[in-house]
mmCIF file of C-alpha atoms in Angstrom:
data_model
loop_
_atom_site.group_PDB
_atom_site.id
_atom_site.type_symbol
_atom_site.label_atom_id
_atom_site.label_comp_id
_atom_site.label_asym_id
_atom_site.label_seq_id
_atom_site.Cartn_x
_atom_site.Cartn_y
_atom_site.Cartn_z
ATOM 1 C CA LYS A 240 -12.769 13.158 52.701
ATOM 2 C CA VAL A 241 -13.702 16.077 50.476
ATOM 3 C CA LYS A 242 -15.528 15.232 47.250
ATOM 4 C CA THR A 243 -15.616 17.739 44.423
ATOM 5 C CA VAL A 244 -17.219 17.954 41.017
ATOM 6 C CA GLY A 245 -15.636 19.826 38.133
ATOM 7 C CA VAL A 246 -17.768 21.596 35.545
ATOM 8 C CA ARG A 247 -16.450 22.465 32.127
ATOM 9 C CA LEU A 248 -18.311 24.487 29.526
ATOM 10 C CA PHE A 249 -17.920 24.022 25.768
ATOM 11 C CA HIS A 250 -18.704 26.330 22.866
ATOM 12 C CA THR A 251 -20.703 23.725 20.961
ATOM 13 C CA GLU A 252 -22.685 20.567 21.648
ATOM 14 C CA LYS A 253 -20.305 18.666 19.366
ATOM 15 C CA GLN A 254 -17.301 19.659 21.483
ATOM 16 C CA ALA A 255 -19.140 18.590 24.624
ATOM 17 C CA LEU A 256 -19.946 15.203 23.059
ATOM 18 C CA GLN A 257 -16.298 14.686 22.097
ATOM 19 C CA ALA A 258 -15.216 15.414 25.663
ATOM 20 C CA MET A 259 -17.871 13.052 27.041
ATOM 21 C CA SER A 260 -16.719 10.311 24.674
ATOM 22 C CA ALA A 261 -13.119 10.768 25.798
ATOM 23 C CA GLY A 262 -14.190 10.640 29.444
ATOM 24 C CA TYR A 263 -16.294 7.552 28.770
ATOM 25 C CA ARG A 264 -13.248 5.800 27.266
ATOM 26 C CA ARG A 265 -11.180 6.649 30.338
ATOM 27 C CA ILE A 266 -13.850 5.280 32.671
ATOM 28 C CA LEU A 267 -14.037 2.096 30.596
ATOM 29 C CA ALA A 268 -10.260 1.736 30.776
ATOM 30 C CA LEU A 269 -10.359 2.057 34.580
ATOM 31 C CA THR A 270 -13.354 -0.248 34.977
ATOM 32 C CA LEU A 271 -11.962 -2.941 32.671
ATOM 33 C CA ASP A 272 -8.249 -2.544 33.394
ATOM 34 C CA LYS A 273 -7.591 -6.235 34.107
ATOM 35 C CA THR A 274 -9.699 -7.371 31.160
ATOM 36 C CA ILE A 275 -7.923 -4.955 28.831
ATOM 37 C CA ALA A 276 -4.511 -6.076 30.105
ATOM 38 C CA LYS A 277 -5.404 -9.674 29.228
ATOM 39 C CA LEU A 278 -6.643 -8.643 25.796
ATOM 40 C CA VAL A 279 -3.382 -6.795 25.118
ATOM 41 C CA LYS A 280 -1.420 -9.882 26.179
ATOM 42 C CA ASP A 281 -3.508 -12.278 24.062
ATOM 43 C CA ALA A 282 -3.713 -10.151 20.908
ATOM 44 C CA LYS A 283 -1.534 -11.895 18.335
ATOM 45 C CA ILE A 284 0.827 -9.561 16.475
ATOM 46 C CA SER A 285 3.711 -11.352 14.785
ATOM 47 C CA ALA A 286 7.303 -10.226 15.025
ATOM 48 C CA VAL A 287 7.270 -9.536 11.272
ATOM 49 C CA ALA A 288 4.247 -7.245 11.576
ATOM 50 C CA GLY A 289 5.646 -5.466 14.606
ATOM 51 C CA ALA A 290 9.011 -4.885 12.951
ATOM 52 C CA PHE A 291 7.379 -3.508 9.797
ATOM 53 C CA SER A 292 5.205 -1.149 11.841
ATOM 54 C CA GLN A 293 8.257 -0.025 13.791
ATOM 55 C CA VAL A 294 9.823 1.247 10.559
ATOM 56 C CA LEU A 295 6.738 3.442 10.044
ATOM 57 C CA GLY A 296 6.965 4.876 13.560
ATOM 58 C CA GLY A 297 4.659 2.380 15.247
ATOM 59 C CA GLY A 298 5.551 -1.072 16.494
ATOM 60 C CA THR A 299 3.868 -3.979 18.235
ATOM 61 C CA GLY A 300 2.659 -1.828 21.122
ATOM 62 C CA MET A 301 1.094 0.736 18.808
ATOM 63 C CA LEU A 302 -0.662 -1.978 16.781
ATOM 64 C CA LYS A 303 -2.116 -3.497 19.955
ATOM 65 C CA ASP A 304 -3.187 -0.063 21.222
ATOM 66 C CA THR A 305 -4.917 0.535 17.869
ATOM 67 C CA VAL A 306 -6.801 -2.732 18.226
ATOM 68 C CA ILE A 307 -7.890 -2.075 21.824
ATOM 69 C CA ARG A 308 -9.078 1.469 21.050
ATOM 70 C CA ALA A 309 -11.123 0.262 18.072
ATOM 71 C CA VAL A 310 -12.522 -2.633 20.120
ATOM 72 C CA LEU A 311 -13.657 -0.357 22.953
ATOM 73 C CA ASP A 312 -15.197 2.116 20.517
ATOM 74 C CA ASP A 313 -17.095 -0.651 18.734
ATOM 75 C CA ALA A 314 -18.135 -2.812 21.691
ATOM 76 C CA PHE A 315 -19.254 0.059 23.920
ATOM 77 C CA ALA A 316 -20.402 2.646 21.333
ATOM 78 C CA THR A 317 -18.138 5.353 22.727
ATOM 79 C CA GLY A 318 -19.450 7.874 20.227
ATOM 80 C CA ASN A 319 -22.741 7.813 22.144
ATOM 81 C CA PRO A 320 -21.862 7.875 25.865
ATOM 82 C CA PRO A 321 -24.490 6.636 28.353
ATOM 83 C CA ARG A 322 -26.038 9.416 30.430
ATOM 84 C CA THR A 323 -26.821 7.426 33.595
ATOM 85 C CA HIS A 324 -24.988 4.936 35.805
ATOM 86 C CA ARG A 325 -27.582 2.257 35.045
ATOM 87 C CA LEU A 326 -27.091 2.661 31.309
ATOM 88 C CA PHE A 327 -23.322 2.561 31.780
ATOM 89 C CA LEU A 328 -23.525 -0.765 33.648
ATOM 90 C CA GLU A 329 -25.854 -2.186 30.983
ATOM 91 C CA ARG A 330 -23.492 -1.051 28.225
ATOM 92 C CA VAL A 331 -20.522 -2.648 29.984
ATOM 93 C CA ALA A 332 -22.377 -5.931 30.533
ATOM 94 C CA ASP A 333 -23.452 -6.108 26.884
ATOM 95 C CA GLY A 334 -20.100 -5.059 25.462
ATOM 96 C CA LYS A 335 -17.852 -7.357 27.508
ATOM 97 C CA GLU A 336 -19.049 -10.397 25.545
ATOM 98 C CA LYS A 337 -17.709 -8.863 22.329
ATOM 99 C CA LEU A 338 -14.276 -7.946 23.609
ATOM 100 C CA TYR A 339 -12.259 -11.130 23.164
ATOM 101 C CA PRO A 340 -13.507 -12.257 19.721
ATOM 102 C CA LEU A 341 -13.357 -8.710 18.366
ATOM 103 C CA THR A 342 -9.826 -8.191 19.676
ATOM 104 C CA MET A 343 -8.611 -11.423 18.076
ATOM 105 C CA GLU A 344 -10.327 -10.544 14.792
ATOM 106 C CA LEU A 345 -8.889 -7.038 14.491
ATOM 107 C CA ALA A 346 -5.414 -8.117 15.628
ATOM 108 C CA ALA A 347 -5.444 -10.760 12.888
ATOM 109 C CA CYS A 348 -6.469 -8.147 10.306
ATOM 110 C CA LEU A 349 -3.677 -5.769 11.297
ATOM 111 C CA ASP A 350 -1.147 -8.570 11.444
ATOM 112 C CA GLU A 351 -2.041 -9.870 7.979
ATOM 113 C CA ALA A 352 -1.947 -6.388 6.441
ATOM 114 C CA CYS A 353 1.486 -5.651 7.913
ATOM 115 C CA ARG A 354 2.870 -9.018 6.844
ATOM 116 C CA VAL A 355 1.685 -8.535 3.248
ATOM 117 C CA ALA A 356 3.197 -5.047 3.239
ATOM 118 C CA SER A 357 6.445 -6.334 4.745
ATOM 119 C CA ALA A 358 6.800 -8.931 1.986
ATOM 120 C CA LEU A 359 5.989 -6.460 -0.778
ATOM 121 C CA THR A 360 8.027 -3.434 0.311
ATOM 122 C CA PRO A 361 11.533 -4.794 -0.486
ATOM 123 C CA ARG A 362 10.391 -5.652 -4.009
ATOM 124 C CA LEU A 363 9.473 -2.002 -4.586
ATOM 125 C CA LEU A 364 13.044 -0.805 -4.091
ATOM 126 C CA TYR A 365 14.254 -1.866 -7.520
ATOM 127 C CA PRO A 366 11.924 -1.052 -10.441
ATOM 128 C CA PRO A 367 12.800 -3.266 -13.428
ATOM 129 C CA THR A 368 12.772 -0.274 -15.800
ATOM 130 C CA PRO A 369 12.644 3.516 -15.375
ATOM 131 C CA ALA A 370 9.088 3.383 -16.726
ATOM 132 C CA HIS A 371 8.011 1.378 -13.657
ATOM 133 C CA ALA A 372 9.465 3.845 -11.150
ATOM 134 C CA GLU A 373 6.452 6.142 -10.712
ATOM 135 C CA SER A 374 4.033 3.264 -10.138
ATOM 136 C CA TYR A 375 6.429 1.682 -7.648
ATOM 137 C CA ARG A 376 6.723 4.985 -5.753
ATOM 138 C CA ASP A 377 2.951 5.359 -5.638
ATOM 139 C CA ILE A 378 2.547 1.878 -4.165
ATOM 140 C CA GLN A 379 5.242 2.586 -1.582
ATOM 141 C CA ARG A 380 3.563 5.831 -0.532
ATOM 142 C CA GLN A 381 0.198 4.084 -0.352
ATOM 143 C CA ILE A 382 1.510 1.401 1.993
ATOM 144 C CA GLU A 383 3.355 3.854 4.228
ATOM 145 C CA SER A 384 0.283 6.064 4.531
ATOM 146 C CA LEU A 385 -2.274 3.293 4.986
ATOM 147 C CA LEU A 386 -0.373 1.626 7.835
ATOM 148 C CA SER A 387 0.965 4.791 9.455
ATOM 149 C CA PRO A 388 0.168 5.462 13.135
ATOM 150 C CA ALA A 389 -1.645 8.679 12.128
ATOM 151 C CA VAL A 390 -4.162 6.734 10.024
ATOM 152 C CA LEU A 391 -4.472 3.673 12.257
ATOM 153 C CA ASN A 392 -5.018 5.734 15.424
ATOM 154 C CA LEU A 393 -8.319 7.072 14.035
ATOM 155 C CA ALA A 394 -9.467 3.940 12.202
ATOM 156 C CA SER A 395 -12.712 2.278 13.229
ATOM 157 C CA ALA A 396 -13.134 -1.457 13.724
ATOM 158 C CA GLU A 397 -14.796 -1.741 10.307
ATOM 159 C CA GLN A 398 -11.957 0.149 8.650
ATOM 160 C CA LEU A 399 -9.371 -2.118 10.274
ATOM 161 C CA ARG A 400 -11.280 -5.106 8.903
ATOM 162 C CA GLN A 401 -10.690 -3.806 5.375
ATOM 163 C CA LEU A 402 -6.898 -3.568 5.667
ATOM 164 C CA PRO A 403 -6.136 -7.106 4.413
ATOM 165 C CA ARG A 404 -8.376 -6.535 1.384
ATOM 166 C CA PHE A 405 -6.641 -3.253 0.582
ATOM 167 C CA LEU A 406 -3.155 -4.793 0.893
ATOM 168 C CA GLN A 407 -4.157 -7.807 -1.197
ATOM 169 C CA ALA A 408 -5.303 -5.364 -3.887
ATOM 170 C CA VAL A 409 -1.917 -3.630 -3.694
ATOM 171 C CA ASP A 410 -0.209 -6.988 -4.179
ATOM 172 C CA LYS A 411 -2.445 -7.749 -7.157
ATOM 173 C CA ARG A 412 -1.620 -4.391 -8.725
ATOM 174 C CA PHE A 413 2.091 -5.107 -8.290
ATOM 175 C CA GLU A 414 1.696 -8.437 -10.099
ATOM 176 C CA ARG A 415 -0.190 -6.808 -12.966
ATOM 177 C CA LEU A 416 2.574 -4.270 -13.479
ATOM 178 C CA GLY A 417 4.547 -7.069 -15.067
ATOM 179 C CA TYR A 418 2.224 -7.196 -18.068
ATOM 180 C CA SER A 419 0.007 -4.058 -18.021
ATOM 181 C CA LEU A 420 2.283 -1.140 -17.206
ATOM 182 C CA GLY A 421 0.609 1.079 -19.803
ATOM 183 C CA LYS A 422 -2.824 0.751 -18.216
ATOM 184 C CA ASP A 423 -1.356 1.342 -14.774
ATOM 185 C CA LYS A 424 0.307 4.566 -15.899
ATOM 186 C CA GLN A 425 -2.963 5.814 -17.463
ATOM 187 C CA ARG A 426 -4.895 5.145 -14.265
ATOM 188 C CA LEU A 427 -2.181 6.682 -12.146
ATOM 189 C CA VAL A 428 -2.781 9.962 -13.988
ATOM 190 C CA GLU A 429 -6.409 9.828 -12.760
ATOM 191 C CA LEU A 430 -5.348 9.009 -9.225
ATOM 192 C CA LEU A 431 -2.612 11.565 -8.627
ATOM 193 C CA PRO A 432 -4.780 14.694 -8.121
ATOM 194 C CA MET A 433 -6.965 12.794 -5.628
ATOM 195 C CA ARG A 434 -3.932 11.505 -3.753
ATOM 196 C CA GLU A 435 -2.044 14.778 -3.731
ATOM 197 C CA ARG A 436 -4.855 16.814 -2.202
ATOM 198 C CA TYR A 437 -5.155 14.259 0.564
ATOM 199 C CA GLU A 438 -1.430 14.379 1.261
ATOM 200 C CA ALA A 439 -1.458 18.176 1.359
ATOM 201 C CA ALA A 440 -4.328 18.213 3.868
ATOM 202 C CA ALA A 441 -2.851 15.413 5.979
ATOM 203 C CA GLY A 442 0.153 17.626 6.697
ATOM 204 C CA GLN A 443 -2.029 20.305 8.300
ATOM 205 C CA LYS A 444 -3.107 20.650 11.918
ATOM 206 C CA LEU A 445 -6.760 19.581 11.919
ATOM 207 C CA SER A 446 -9.591 19.410 14.413
ATOM 208 C CA LEU A 447 -10.883 15.958 15.345
ATOM 209 C CA ASP A 448 -13.945 16.396 13.104
ATOM 210 C CA ALA A 449 -11.834 17.532 10.158
ATOM 211 C CA ALA A 450 -9.349 14.714 10.702
ATOM 212 C CA ARG A 451 -12.155 12.148 10.678
ATOM 213 C CA ALA A 452 -13.680 13.653 7.538
ATOM 214 C CA LEU A 453 -10.270 13.512 5.872
ATOM 215 C CA LEU A 454 -9.888 9.906 6.991
ATOM 216 C CA ASP A 455 -13.264 9.055 5.436
ATOM 217 C CA TYR A 456 -11.884 10.461 2.192
ATOM 218 C CA ARG A 457 -8.732 8.416 2.734
ATOM 219 C CA TRP A 458 -10.635 5.120 3.015
ATOM 220 C CA LEU A 459 -12.802 5.945 0.020
ATOM 221 C CA LEU A 460 -9.606 6.588 -1.941
ATOM 222 C CA GLU A 461 -8.489 3.049 -1.089
ATOM 223 C CA GLU A 462 -11.740 1.658 -2.483
ATOM 224 C CA TRP A 463 -11.223 3.666 -5.656
ATOM 225 C CA ARG A 464 -7.689 2.330 -5.984
ATOM 226 C CA ILE A 465 -9.107 -1.195 -6.104
ATOM 227 C CA GLY A 466 -11.401 -0.149 -8.940
ATOM 228 C CA LEU A 467 -8.544 1.471 -10.834
ATOM 229 C CA PHE A 468 -5.795 -1.083 -10.387
ATOM 230 C CA ALA A 469 -7.079 -4.397 -9.036
ATOM 231 C CA GLN A 470 -10.731 -4.826 -9.920
ATOM 232 C CA GLU A 471 -11.916 -8.312 -10.712
ATOM 233 C CA PRO A 472 -14.647 -8.914 -13.349
ATOM 234 C CA GLY A 473 -18.112 -8.644 -11.840
ATOM 235 C CA LEU A 474 -16.883 -7.071 -8.585
ATOM 236 C CA LYS A 475 -18.782 -3.926 -7.683
ATOM 237 C CA ILE A 476 -16.636 -1.097 -6.349
ATOM 238 C CA HIS A 477 -18.437 1.400 -4.117
ATOM 239 C CA ALA A 478 -16.232 4.338 -5.023
ATOM 240 C CA SER A 479 -15.879 6.772 -7.884
ATOM 241 C CA ALA A 480 -14.259 10.098 -8.696
ATOM 242 C CA LYS A 481 -17.639 11.748 -8.058
ATOM 243 C CA LYS A 482 -17.936 10.214 -4.585
ATOM 244 C CA LEU A 483 -14.387 11.264 -3.805
ATOM 245 C CA ASP A 484 -15.163 14.845 -4.800
ATOM 246 C CA GLN A 485 -18.240 14.783 -2.559
ATOM 247 C CA ALA A 486 -16.221 13.439 0.376
ATOM 248 C CA TRP A 487 -13.592 16.087 -0.240
ATOM 249 C CA GLN A 488 -16.233 18.807 -0.208
ATOM 250 C CA ARG A 489 -17.535 17.541 3.151
ATOM 251 C CA PHE A 490 -14.013 17.865 4.514
ATOM 252 C CA LEU A 491 -13.703 21.413 3.151
ATOM 253 C CA ASP A 492 -17.117 22.362 4.586
ATOM 254 C CA ILE A 493 -16.039 21.247 8.064
ATOM 255 C CA GLN A 494 -12.835 23.249 7.789
ATOM 256 C CA ALA A 495 -14.763 26.328 6.662
ATOM 257 C CA VAL A 496 -16.912 26.517 9.806
ATOM 258 C CA GLU A 497 -14.118 25.861 12.329
#
């Protein structure tokens, strides 16, 4: 039997690391195929969550794939591939203990977020007055973007953990629209430029590094939304217009050198 080794050269060390990470994920998938199959089967995604995701172009299968990818990345540190067989076996042994509890945790987070969104979305179809329409549209766009396959497919385990909190904040904002529409409209004026530049960039073809930098901006924007629309007294929000501008500049800097 002939054995061969393929060699591939990359222009930069970063590109080589990305390729190694992708290869590491494939090896993990082959090594842990039966374990992963059981995790996919056991991950609890409700019919309501799956149906809502399906409307956005995803579905139950996509949600489970999102969970498994994030679990493998987190449990086995795929961003830093092991360089020897011994280190690979050690990484696998250490990471396997995390797989089941982490899968159940992240599946529950995704399921809760989709169920909250599913309950809220029909109520956004009929603004009570024309003055409410712009705020209702913004909330609808936020939900559709936050739970879209494009965003979820690059989300880390920690980012998936935040989804229920973000959707609960959306629900709180919706409730407050009943008695504080004026404040909401004022804050929406602050938000729109930040949202619109993200949406314009998200429609472009981006490298993996640029896409991740844009996603970092995307998650920071969610934190800022909480501060604008759903902040509770005494709750510290780790986001600001200044931090958003800095994150945006990091994204632009990556684009400039590619």
